[in-house]
Coordinates of C-alpha atoms in Angstrom, one line a residue:
X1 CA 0.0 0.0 0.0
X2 CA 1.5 3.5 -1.0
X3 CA 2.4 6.1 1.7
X4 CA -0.4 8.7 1.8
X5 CA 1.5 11.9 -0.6
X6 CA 1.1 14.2 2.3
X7 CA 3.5 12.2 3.8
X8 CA 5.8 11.7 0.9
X9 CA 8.0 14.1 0.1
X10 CA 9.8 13.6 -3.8
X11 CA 12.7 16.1 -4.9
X12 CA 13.0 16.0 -9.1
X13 CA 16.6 16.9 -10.0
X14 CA 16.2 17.7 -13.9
X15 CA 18.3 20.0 -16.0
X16 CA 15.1 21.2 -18.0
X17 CA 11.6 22.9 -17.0
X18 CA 9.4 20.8 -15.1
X19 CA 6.4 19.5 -18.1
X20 CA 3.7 19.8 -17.0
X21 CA 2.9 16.0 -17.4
X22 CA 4.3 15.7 -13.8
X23 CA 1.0 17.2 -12.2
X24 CA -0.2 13.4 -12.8
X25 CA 2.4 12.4 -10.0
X26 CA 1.3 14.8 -7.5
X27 CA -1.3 12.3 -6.4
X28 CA 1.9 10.0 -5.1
X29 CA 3.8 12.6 -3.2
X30 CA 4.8 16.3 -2.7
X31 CA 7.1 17.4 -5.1
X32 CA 9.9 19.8 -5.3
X33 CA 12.2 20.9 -8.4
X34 CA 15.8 21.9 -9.1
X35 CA 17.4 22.2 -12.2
X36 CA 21.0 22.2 -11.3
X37 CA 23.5 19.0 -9.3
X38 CA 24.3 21.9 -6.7
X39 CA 21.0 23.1 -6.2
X40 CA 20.1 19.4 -5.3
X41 CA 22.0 18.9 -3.2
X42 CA 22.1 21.9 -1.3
X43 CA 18.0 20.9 -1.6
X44 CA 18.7 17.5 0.1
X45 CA 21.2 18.6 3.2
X46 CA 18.3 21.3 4.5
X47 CA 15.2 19.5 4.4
X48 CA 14.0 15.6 4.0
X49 CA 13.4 13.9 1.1
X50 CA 11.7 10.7 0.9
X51 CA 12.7 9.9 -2.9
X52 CA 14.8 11.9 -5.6
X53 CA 14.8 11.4 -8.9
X54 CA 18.4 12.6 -10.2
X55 CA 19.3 12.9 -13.9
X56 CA 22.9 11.5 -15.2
X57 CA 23.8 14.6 -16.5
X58 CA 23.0 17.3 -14.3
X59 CA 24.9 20.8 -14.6
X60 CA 27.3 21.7 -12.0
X61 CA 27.4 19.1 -10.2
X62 CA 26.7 15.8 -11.9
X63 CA 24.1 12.6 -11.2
X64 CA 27.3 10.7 -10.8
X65 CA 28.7 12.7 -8.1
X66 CA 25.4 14.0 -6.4
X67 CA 25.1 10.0 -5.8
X68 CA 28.2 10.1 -4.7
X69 CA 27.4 12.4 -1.9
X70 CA 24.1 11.3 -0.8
X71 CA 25.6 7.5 -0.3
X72 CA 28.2 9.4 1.6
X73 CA 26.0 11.5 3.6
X74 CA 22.6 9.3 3.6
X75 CA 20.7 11.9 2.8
X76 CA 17.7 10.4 0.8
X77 CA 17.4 6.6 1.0
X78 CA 15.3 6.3 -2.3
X79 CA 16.5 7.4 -5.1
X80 CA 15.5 6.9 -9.1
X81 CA 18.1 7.8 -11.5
X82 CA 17.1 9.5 -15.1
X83 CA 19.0 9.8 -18.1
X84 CA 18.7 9.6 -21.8
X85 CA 21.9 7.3 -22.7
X86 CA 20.6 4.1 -23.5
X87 CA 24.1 2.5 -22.2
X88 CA 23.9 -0.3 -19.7
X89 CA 27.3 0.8 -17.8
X90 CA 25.6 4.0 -16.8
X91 CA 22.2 2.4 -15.0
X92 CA 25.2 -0.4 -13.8
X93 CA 26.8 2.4 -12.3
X94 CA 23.5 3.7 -10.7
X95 CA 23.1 0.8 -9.2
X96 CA 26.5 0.5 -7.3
X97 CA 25.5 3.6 -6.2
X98 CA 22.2 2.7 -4.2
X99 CA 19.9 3.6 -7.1
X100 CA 16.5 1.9 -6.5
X101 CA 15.3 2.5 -10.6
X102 CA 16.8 3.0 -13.9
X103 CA 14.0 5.0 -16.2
X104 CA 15.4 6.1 -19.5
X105 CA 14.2 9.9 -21.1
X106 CA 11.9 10.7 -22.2
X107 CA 10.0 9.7 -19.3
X108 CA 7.1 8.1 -19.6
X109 CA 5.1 8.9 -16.4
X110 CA 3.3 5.7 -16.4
X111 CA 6.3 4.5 -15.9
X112 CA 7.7 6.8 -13.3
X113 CA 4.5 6.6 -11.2
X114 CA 4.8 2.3 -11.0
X115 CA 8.7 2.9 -10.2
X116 CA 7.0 5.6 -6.9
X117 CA 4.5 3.0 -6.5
X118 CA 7.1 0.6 -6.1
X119 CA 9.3 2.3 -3.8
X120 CA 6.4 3.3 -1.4
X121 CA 5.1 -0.2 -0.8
X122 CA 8.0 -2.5 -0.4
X123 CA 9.9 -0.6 1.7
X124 CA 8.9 -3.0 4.8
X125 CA 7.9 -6.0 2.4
X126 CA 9.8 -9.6 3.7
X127 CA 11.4 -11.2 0.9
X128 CA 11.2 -14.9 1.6
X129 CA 13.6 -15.8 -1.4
X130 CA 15.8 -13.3 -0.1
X131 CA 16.1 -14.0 3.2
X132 CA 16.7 -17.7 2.2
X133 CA 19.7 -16.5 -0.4
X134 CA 21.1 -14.8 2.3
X135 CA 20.7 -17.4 4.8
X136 CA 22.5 -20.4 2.5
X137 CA 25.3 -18.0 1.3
X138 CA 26.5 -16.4 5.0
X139 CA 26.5 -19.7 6.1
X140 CA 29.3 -20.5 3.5
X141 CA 31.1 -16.6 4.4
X142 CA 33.9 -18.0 6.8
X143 CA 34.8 -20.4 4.2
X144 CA 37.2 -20.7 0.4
X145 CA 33.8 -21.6 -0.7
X146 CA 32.1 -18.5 -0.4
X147 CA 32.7 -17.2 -3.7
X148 CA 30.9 -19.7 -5.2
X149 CA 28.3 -19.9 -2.9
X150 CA 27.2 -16.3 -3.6
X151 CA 27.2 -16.8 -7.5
X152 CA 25.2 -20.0 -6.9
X153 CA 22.5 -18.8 -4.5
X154 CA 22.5 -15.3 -6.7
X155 CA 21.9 -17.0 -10.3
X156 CA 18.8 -18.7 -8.3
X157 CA 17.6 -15.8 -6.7
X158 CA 17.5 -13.8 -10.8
X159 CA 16.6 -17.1 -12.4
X160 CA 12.5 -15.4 -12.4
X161 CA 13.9 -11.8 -13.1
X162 CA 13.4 -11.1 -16.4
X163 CA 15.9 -8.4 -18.1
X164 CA 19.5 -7.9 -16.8
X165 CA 19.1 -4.2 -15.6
X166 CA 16.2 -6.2 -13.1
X167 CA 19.0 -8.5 -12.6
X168 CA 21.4 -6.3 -11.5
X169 CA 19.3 -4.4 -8.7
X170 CA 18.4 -8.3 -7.4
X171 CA 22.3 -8.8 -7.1
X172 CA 22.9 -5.3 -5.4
X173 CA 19.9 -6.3 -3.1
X174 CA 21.3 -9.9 -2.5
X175 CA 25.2 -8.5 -1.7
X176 CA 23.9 -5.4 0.7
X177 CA 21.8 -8.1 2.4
X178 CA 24.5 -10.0 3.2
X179 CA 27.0 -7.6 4.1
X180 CA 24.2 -5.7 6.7
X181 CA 24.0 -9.4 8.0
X182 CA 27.5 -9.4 8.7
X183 CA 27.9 -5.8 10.4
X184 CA 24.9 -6.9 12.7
X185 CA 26.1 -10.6 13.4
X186 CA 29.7 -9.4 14.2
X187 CA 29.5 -5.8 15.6
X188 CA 33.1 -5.7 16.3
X189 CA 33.7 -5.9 12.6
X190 CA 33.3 -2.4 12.3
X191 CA 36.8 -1.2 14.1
X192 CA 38.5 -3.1 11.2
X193 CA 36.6 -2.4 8.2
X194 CA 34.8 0.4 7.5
X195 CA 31.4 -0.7 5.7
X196 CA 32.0 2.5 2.8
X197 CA 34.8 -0.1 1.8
X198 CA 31.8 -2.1 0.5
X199 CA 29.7 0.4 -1.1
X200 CA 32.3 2.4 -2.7
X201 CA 32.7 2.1 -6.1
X202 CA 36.3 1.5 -6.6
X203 CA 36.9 1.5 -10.5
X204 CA 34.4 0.9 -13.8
X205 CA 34.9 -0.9 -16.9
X206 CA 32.3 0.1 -18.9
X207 CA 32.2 -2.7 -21.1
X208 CA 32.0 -5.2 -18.8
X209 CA 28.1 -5.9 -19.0
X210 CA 28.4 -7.8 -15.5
X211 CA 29.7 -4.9 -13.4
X212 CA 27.6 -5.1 -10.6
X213 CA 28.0 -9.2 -10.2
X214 CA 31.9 -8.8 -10.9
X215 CA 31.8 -6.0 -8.5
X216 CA 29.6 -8.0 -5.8
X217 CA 31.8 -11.2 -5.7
X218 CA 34.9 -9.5 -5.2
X219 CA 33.8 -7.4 -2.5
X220 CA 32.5 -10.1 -1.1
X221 CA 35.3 -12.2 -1.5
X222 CA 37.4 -9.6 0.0
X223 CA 34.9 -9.5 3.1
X224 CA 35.3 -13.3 3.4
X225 CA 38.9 -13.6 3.3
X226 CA 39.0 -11.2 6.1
X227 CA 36.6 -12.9 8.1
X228 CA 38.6 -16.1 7.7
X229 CA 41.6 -14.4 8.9
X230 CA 40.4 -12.2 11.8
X231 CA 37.7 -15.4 12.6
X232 CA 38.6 -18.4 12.1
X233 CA 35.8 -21.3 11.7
X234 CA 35.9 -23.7 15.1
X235 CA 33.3 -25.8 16.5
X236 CA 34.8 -25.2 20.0
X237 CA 32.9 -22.3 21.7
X238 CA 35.1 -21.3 23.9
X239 CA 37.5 -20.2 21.5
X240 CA 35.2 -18.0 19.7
X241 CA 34.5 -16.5 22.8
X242 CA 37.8 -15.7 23.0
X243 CA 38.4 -14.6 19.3
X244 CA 35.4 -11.9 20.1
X245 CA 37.0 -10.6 23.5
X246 CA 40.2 -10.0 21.2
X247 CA 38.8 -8.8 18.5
X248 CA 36.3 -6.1 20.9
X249 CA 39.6 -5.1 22.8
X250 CA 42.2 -4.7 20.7
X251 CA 43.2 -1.0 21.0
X252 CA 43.4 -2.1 25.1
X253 CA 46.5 -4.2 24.5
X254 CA 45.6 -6.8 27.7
X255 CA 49.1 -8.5 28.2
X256 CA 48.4 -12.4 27.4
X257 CA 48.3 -13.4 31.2
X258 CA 45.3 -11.0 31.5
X259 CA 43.3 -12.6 29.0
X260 CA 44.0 -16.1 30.1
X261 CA 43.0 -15.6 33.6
X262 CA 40.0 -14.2 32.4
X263 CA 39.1 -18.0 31.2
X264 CA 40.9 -19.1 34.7
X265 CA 43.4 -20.6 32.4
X266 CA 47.8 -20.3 32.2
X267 CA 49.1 -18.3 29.3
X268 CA 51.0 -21.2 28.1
X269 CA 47.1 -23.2 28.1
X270 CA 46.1 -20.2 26.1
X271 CA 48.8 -20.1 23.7
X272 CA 48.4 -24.3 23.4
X273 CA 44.3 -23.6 22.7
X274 CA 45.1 -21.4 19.6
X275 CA 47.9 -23.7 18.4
X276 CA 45.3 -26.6 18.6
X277 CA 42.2 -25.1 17.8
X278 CA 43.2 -22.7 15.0
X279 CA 46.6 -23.9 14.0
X280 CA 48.3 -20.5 15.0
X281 CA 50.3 -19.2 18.1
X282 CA 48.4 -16.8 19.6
X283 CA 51.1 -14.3 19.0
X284 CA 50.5 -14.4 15.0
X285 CA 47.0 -13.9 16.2
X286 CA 47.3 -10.9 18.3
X287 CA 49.5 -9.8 14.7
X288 CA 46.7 -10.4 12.4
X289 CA 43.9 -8.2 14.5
X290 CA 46.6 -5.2 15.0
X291 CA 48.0 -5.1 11.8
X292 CA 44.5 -4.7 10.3
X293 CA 43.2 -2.4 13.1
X294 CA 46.6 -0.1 12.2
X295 CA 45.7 0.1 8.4
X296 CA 41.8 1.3 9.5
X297 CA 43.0 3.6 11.6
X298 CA 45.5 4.8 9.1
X299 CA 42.7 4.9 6.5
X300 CA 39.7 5.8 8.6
X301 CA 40.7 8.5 11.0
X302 CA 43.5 11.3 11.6
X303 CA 45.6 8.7 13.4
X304 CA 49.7 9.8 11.9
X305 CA 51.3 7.0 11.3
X306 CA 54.4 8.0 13.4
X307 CA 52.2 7.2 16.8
X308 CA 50.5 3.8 15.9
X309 CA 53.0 1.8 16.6
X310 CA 52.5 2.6 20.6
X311 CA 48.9 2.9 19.9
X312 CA 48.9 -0.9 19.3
X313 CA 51.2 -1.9 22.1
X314 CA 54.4 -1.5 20.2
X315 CA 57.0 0.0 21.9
X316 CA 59.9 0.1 18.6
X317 CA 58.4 1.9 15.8
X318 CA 61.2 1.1 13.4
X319 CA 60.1 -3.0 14.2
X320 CA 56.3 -2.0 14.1
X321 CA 56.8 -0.1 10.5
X322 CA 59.0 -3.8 9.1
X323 CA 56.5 -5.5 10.7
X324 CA 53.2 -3.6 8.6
X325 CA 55.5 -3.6 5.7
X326 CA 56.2 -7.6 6.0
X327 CA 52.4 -8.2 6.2
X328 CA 50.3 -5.8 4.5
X329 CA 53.5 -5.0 1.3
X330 CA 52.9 -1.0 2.2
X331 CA 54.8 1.3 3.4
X332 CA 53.5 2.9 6.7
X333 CA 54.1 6.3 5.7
X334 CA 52.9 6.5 2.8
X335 CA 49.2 5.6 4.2
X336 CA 46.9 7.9 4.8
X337 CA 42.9 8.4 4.3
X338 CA 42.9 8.9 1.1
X339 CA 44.6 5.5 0.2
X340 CA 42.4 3.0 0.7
X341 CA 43.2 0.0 -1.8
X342 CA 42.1 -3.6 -0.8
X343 CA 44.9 -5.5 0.4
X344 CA 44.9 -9.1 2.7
X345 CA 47.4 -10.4 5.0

């Protein structure tokens, strides 16, 4: 059931004058117009929006870039892109971006009133199929075979889809299902990678007609490799208990001893339960979780590298700065925010 339109608030980024055909959508929402990518987005930081409709090629400030921005700032959560190129790359690229439509010009307003439609009454829908997808496959995330997995359950979920631009949103829903799953099931993920690392769009071959799945499995591949090393899979409780005390207290550096009396056990017991249970000393443990949490906090806040060494419980900077090197294959000071390439350990 659609929202009531007084409640409903639609901005129309368009670089022409508004036709008049548009009166026929008033009866979905309230609508406001700008003609100009600044002027949007000025438009969505000062008041709410509950859906945009943005236009590819918007002056000033373009639909690429205003996308850009509102993924970056959440500022509208619905959005329809417009544009009159009839490439696929573009409503691909949409699509990475968190678009929820793809409606070529001219716009046909039957068509933009079903996409509204839409949008207003599945925001809170369950998706059975989904859910399922998402089940199988994050079941399979702490394992080599999650790759595969993904492609598997997502080839299923868009067997019923129809056209690859429908396609493509199902994947983008599929992946951002699975990664939200992840964030929420393991909420200390989030002090070693930042979740924009999953939604930004990190480079574009526009002939490559499967950009969003290409795009989806290696992020996700990425996120599964990293869960395999921070996380290792064991049946034994206890030492995922202790895995998720490590990984939640990290920038505390707890001496060993401290940890293993809070299981009433002997540091040597704890070192001989990682050795057993996950095949590593507890040491190259403790190595794995600081050397990522050092390259988020390189990348992810004003941290200088020249003090993160004794951040993480290092008291030789020179060894610390060998020891990143050795492990990641960078160079400490040359990170910073702004470099913010994949990398594993």
């Amino acid at each position: 059931m659609a929202l009531p339109a007084d409640n409903f608030n639609i901005l129309v980024a368009i670089d022409e004058t508004p036709d008049p055909e548009w009166e026929q959508i008033r009866p979905l929402g309230q609508l406001s117009f700008v003609r100009e990518g600044r002027e949007a987005y000025h438009a969505l930081t000062g008041e709410h929006f509950d859906l945009v409709f943005i236009d590819l090629s918007l002056s000033g400030m373009d639909g690429l870039e205003l996308l850009r921005r509102n993924r970056g700032e959440k500022l509208c959560g619905s959005i329809i892109l417009t544009s009159s190129f009839q490439s696929f790359s573009y409503a691909q690229q949409g699509i990475l971006y968190g678009v929820d439509a793809y409606l070529l010009r001219p716009l046909d307003m039957g068509e933009v009133a079903a996409a509204i439609r839409r949008i207003q009454s599945t925001v809170h829908t369950p998706d059975a199929r989904l859910s399922r997808a998402v089940r199988q496959t994050w079941e399979q995330l702490q394992t080599p075979q999650a790759s595969q997995a993904f492609l598997s359950a997502g080839q299923a979920l868009c067997a019923e889809c129809g056209d690859a631009l429908k396609q493509s949103f199902r994947w983008r829903e599929f992946y951002t299902a699975l990664v939200d799953r992840t964030y929420t099931h393991f909420p200390w993920l989030k002090l070693y990678l930042h979740p924009e690392e999953f939604s930004t769009l990190d480079f574009v071959h526009e002939s490559d007609s499967r950009m969003v799945v290409n795009f989806c499995q290696r992020k996700l591949t990425y996120l599964s490799q990293v869960l395999q090393e921070l996380f290792p899979a064991t049946s034994n409780p206890g030492m995922q208990d202790i895995m998720t005390f490590l990984l939640q207290a990290v920038d505390q550096n707890i001496p060993q001893k401290e940890v293993a009396g809070r299981y009433f056990i002997t540091g040597s017991t704890l070192s001989t339960c990682f050795q057993r249970g996950l095949g590593i000393t507890y040491r190259e443990y403790m190595t794995r979780l600081k050397m990522r949490r050092g390259l988020y906090l390189l990348r992810h806040t004003d941290t200088p590298p020249e003090t993160l060494a004794a951040l993480l419980g290092y008291r030789d900077s020179e060894y610390f700065a060998r020891l990143f090197h050795q492990r990641t294959g960078l160079l400490l000071q040359e990170q910073s925010r702004r470099n913010r390439a994949d990398y594993v350990i």
